[in-house]
XYZ file of N, CA and C in Angstrom:
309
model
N -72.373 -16.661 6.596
C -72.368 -15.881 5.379
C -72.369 -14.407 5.741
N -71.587 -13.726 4.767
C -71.498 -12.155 5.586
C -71.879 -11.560 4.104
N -72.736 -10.048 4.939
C -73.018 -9.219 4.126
C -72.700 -8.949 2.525
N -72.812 -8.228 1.439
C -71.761 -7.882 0.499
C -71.282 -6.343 0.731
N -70.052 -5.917 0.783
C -69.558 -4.588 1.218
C -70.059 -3.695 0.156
N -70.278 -2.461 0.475
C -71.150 -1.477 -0.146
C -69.752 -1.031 -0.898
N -68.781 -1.699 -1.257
C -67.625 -1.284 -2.076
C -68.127 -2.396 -3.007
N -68.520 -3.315 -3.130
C -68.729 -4.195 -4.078
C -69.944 -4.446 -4.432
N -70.923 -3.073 -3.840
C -72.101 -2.478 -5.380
C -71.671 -1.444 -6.238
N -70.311 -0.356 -5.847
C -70.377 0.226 -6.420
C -70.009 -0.189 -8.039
N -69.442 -1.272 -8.128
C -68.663 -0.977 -9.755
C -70.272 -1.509 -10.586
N -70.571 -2.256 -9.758
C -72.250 -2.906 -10.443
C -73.316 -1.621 -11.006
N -73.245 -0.354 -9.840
C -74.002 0.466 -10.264
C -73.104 1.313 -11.453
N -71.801 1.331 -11.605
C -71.555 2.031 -12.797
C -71.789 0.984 -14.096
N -71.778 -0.454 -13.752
C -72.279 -0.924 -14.795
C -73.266 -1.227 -15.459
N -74.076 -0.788 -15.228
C -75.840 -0.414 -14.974
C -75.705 1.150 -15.538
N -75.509 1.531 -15.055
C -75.140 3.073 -15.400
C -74.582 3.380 -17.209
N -73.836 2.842 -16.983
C -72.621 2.454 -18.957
C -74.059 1.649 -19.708
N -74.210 0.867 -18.970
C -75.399 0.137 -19.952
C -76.446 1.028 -20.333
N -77.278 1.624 -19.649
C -78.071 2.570 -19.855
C -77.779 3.906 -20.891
N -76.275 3.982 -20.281
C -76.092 5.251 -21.620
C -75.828 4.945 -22.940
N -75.088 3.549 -23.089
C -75.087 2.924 -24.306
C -76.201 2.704 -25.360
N -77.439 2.286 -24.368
C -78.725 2.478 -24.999
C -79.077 3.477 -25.863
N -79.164 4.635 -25.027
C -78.979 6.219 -25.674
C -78.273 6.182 -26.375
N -77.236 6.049 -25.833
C -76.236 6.750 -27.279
C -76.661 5.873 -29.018
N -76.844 4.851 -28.677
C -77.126 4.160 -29.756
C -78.495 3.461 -30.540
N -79.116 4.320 -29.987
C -80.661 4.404 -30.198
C -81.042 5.948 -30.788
N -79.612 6.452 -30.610
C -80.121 7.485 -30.551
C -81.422 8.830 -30.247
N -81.724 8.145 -29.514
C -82.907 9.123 -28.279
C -84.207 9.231 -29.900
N -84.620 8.521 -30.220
C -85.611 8.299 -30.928
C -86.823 8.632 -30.444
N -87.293 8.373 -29.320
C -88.185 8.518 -28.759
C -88.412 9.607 -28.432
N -87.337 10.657 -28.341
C -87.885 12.210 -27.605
C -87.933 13.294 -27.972
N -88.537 13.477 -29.276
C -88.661 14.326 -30.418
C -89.143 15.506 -29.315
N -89.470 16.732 -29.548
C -89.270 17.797 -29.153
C -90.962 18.328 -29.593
N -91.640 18.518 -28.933
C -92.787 18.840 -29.449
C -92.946 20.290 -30.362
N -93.786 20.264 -31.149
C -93.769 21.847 -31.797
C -93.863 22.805 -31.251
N -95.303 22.839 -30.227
C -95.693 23.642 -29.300
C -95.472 23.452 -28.213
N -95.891 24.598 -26.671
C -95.876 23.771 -25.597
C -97.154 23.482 -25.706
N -97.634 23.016 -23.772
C -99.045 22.654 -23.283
C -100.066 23.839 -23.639
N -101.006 23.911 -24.313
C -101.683 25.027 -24.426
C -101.546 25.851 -25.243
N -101.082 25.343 -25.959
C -100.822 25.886 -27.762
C -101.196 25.255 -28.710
N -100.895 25.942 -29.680
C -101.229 25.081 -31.149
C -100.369 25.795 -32.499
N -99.991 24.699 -32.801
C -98.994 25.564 -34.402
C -99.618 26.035 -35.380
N -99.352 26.954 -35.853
C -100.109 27.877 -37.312
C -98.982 28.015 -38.147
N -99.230 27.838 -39.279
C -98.428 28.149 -40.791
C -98.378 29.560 -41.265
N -97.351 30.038 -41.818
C -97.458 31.225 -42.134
C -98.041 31.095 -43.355
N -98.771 31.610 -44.153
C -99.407 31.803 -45.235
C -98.301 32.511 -46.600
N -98.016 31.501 -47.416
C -97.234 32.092 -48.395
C -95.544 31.893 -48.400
N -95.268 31.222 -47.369
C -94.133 30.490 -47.146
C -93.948 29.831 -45.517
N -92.786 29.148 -45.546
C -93.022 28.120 -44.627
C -92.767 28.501 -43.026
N -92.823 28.791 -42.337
C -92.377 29.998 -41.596
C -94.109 29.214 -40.910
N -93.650 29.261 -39.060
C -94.737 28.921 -38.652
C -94.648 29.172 -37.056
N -95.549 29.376 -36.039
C -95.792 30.249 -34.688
C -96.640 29.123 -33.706
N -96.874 29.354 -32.979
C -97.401 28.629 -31.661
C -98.367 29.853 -31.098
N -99.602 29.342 -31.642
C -100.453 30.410 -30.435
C -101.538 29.899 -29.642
N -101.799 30.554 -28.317
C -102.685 29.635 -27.032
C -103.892 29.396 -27.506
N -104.181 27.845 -26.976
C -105.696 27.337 -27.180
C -106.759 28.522 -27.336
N -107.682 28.352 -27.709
C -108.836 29.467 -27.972
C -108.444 31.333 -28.863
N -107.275 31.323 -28.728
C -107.169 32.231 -29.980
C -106.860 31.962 -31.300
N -107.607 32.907 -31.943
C -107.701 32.896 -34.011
C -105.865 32.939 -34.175
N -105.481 32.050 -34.921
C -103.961 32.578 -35.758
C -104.143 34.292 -36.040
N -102.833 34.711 -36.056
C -102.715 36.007 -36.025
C -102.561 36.901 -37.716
N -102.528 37.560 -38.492
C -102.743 38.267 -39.403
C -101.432 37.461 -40.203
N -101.971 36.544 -41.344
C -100.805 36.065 -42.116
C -100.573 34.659 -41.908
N -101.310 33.991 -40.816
C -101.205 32.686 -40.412
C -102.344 32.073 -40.296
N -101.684 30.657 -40.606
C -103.452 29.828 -40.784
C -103.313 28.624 -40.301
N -104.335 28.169 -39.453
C -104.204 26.586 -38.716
C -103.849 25.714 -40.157
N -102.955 24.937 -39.799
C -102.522 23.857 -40.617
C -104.058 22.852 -41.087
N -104.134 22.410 -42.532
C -105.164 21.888 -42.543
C -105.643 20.651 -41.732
N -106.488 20.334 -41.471
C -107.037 19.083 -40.781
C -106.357 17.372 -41.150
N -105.619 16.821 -40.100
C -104.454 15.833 -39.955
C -103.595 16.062 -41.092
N -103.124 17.068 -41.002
C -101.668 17.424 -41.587
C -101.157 18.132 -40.314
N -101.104 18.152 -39.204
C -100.563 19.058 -37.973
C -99.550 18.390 -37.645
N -98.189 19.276 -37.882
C -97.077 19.008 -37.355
C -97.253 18.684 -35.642
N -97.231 17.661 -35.334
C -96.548 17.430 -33.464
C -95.534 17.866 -32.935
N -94.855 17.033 -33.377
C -92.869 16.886 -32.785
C -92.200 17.219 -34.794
N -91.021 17.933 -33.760
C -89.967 18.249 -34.159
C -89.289 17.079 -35.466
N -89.390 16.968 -36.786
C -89.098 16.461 -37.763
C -89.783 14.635 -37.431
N -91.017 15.134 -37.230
C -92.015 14.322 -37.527
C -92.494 14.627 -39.320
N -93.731 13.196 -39.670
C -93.637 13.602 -41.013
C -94.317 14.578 -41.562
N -95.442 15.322 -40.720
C -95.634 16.896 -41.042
C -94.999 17.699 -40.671
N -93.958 17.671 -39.758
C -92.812 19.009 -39.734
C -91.779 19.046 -40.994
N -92.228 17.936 -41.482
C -91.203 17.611 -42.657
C -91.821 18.198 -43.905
N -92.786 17.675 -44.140
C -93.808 18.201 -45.269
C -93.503 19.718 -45.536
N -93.880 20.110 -43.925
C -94.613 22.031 -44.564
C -93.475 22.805 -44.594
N -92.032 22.095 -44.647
C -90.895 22.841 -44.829
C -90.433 23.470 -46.346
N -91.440 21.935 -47.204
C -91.196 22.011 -48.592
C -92.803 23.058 -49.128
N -93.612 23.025 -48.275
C -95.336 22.988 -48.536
C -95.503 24.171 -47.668
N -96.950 24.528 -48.449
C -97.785 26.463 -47.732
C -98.645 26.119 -48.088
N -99.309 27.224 -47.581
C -100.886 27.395 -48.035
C -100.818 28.746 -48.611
N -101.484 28.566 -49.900
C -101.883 30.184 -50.393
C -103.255 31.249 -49.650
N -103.313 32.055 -50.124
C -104.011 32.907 -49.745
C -106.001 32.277 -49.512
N -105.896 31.236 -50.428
C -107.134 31.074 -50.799
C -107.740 29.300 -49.618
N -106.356 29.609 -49.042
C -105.954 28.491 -48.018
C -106.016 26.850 -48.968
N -105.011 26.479 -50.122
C -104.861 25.560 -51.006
C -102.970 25.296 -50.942
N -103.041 24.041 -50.611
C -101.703 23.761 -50.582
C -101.041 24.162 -51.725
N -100.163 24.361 -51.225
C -98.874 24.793 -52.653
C -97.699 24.471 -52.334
N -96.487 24.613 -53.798
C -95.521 24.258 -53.184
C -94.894 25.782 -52.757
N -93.859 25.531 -51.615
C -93.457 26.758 -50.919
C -92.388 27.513 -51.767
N -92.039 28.861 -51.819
C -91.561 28.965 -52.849
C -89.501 29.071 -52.549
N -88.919 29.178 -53.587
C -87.578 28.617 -53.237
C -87.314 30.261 -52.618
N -86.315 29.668 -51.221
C -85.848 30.747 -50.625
C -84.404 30.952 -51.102
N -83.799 30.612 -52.434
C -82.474 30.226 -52.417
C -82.113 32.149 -53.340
């Protein structure tokens, strides 16, 4: 019995290869939403429309922005609180509202 020629793995590894991208392509990459922030951040809402920033662990939101209320925090990228606070704000008195039309 003789070896198998390293010409007759290659078409195997492109078919392994096609399979794998097919996955992707048609799963459409579901799994790899885009996080809001990076490592060592945290997202804040702009106050008074929807408009929102990333600032590092242990500092206050900055003049005009307010930590998102408690488990309403957007994660990833058109998750269902990135979805929410597109339509949704917080007023001044920090009380959800609806955001107002930018049209």
């Amino acid at each position: 019995m003789t070896a198998p020629s390293r010409t007759g793995r290659f078409p195997l590894l492109l078919a392994a290869l096609a399979s794998g991208t097919a996955v992707v392509a048609l799963t459409g990459c579901s799994g790899f939403q885009d996080a809001i922030c990076g490592g060592g951040e945290y997202p804040v809402l702009s106050v008074g429309s929807t408009g929102s920033a990333c600032v590092p662990e242990g500092e206050e939101p900055p003049k005009g922005y307010a930590r998102y209320p408690e488990g309403k925090v957007p994660q990833k990228v058109d998750d269902k609180w990135d979805v929410y606070w597109r339509t949704h704000t917080l007023d001044e008195n920090g009380t959800v509202i609806d955001a107002p039309d930018t049209d």
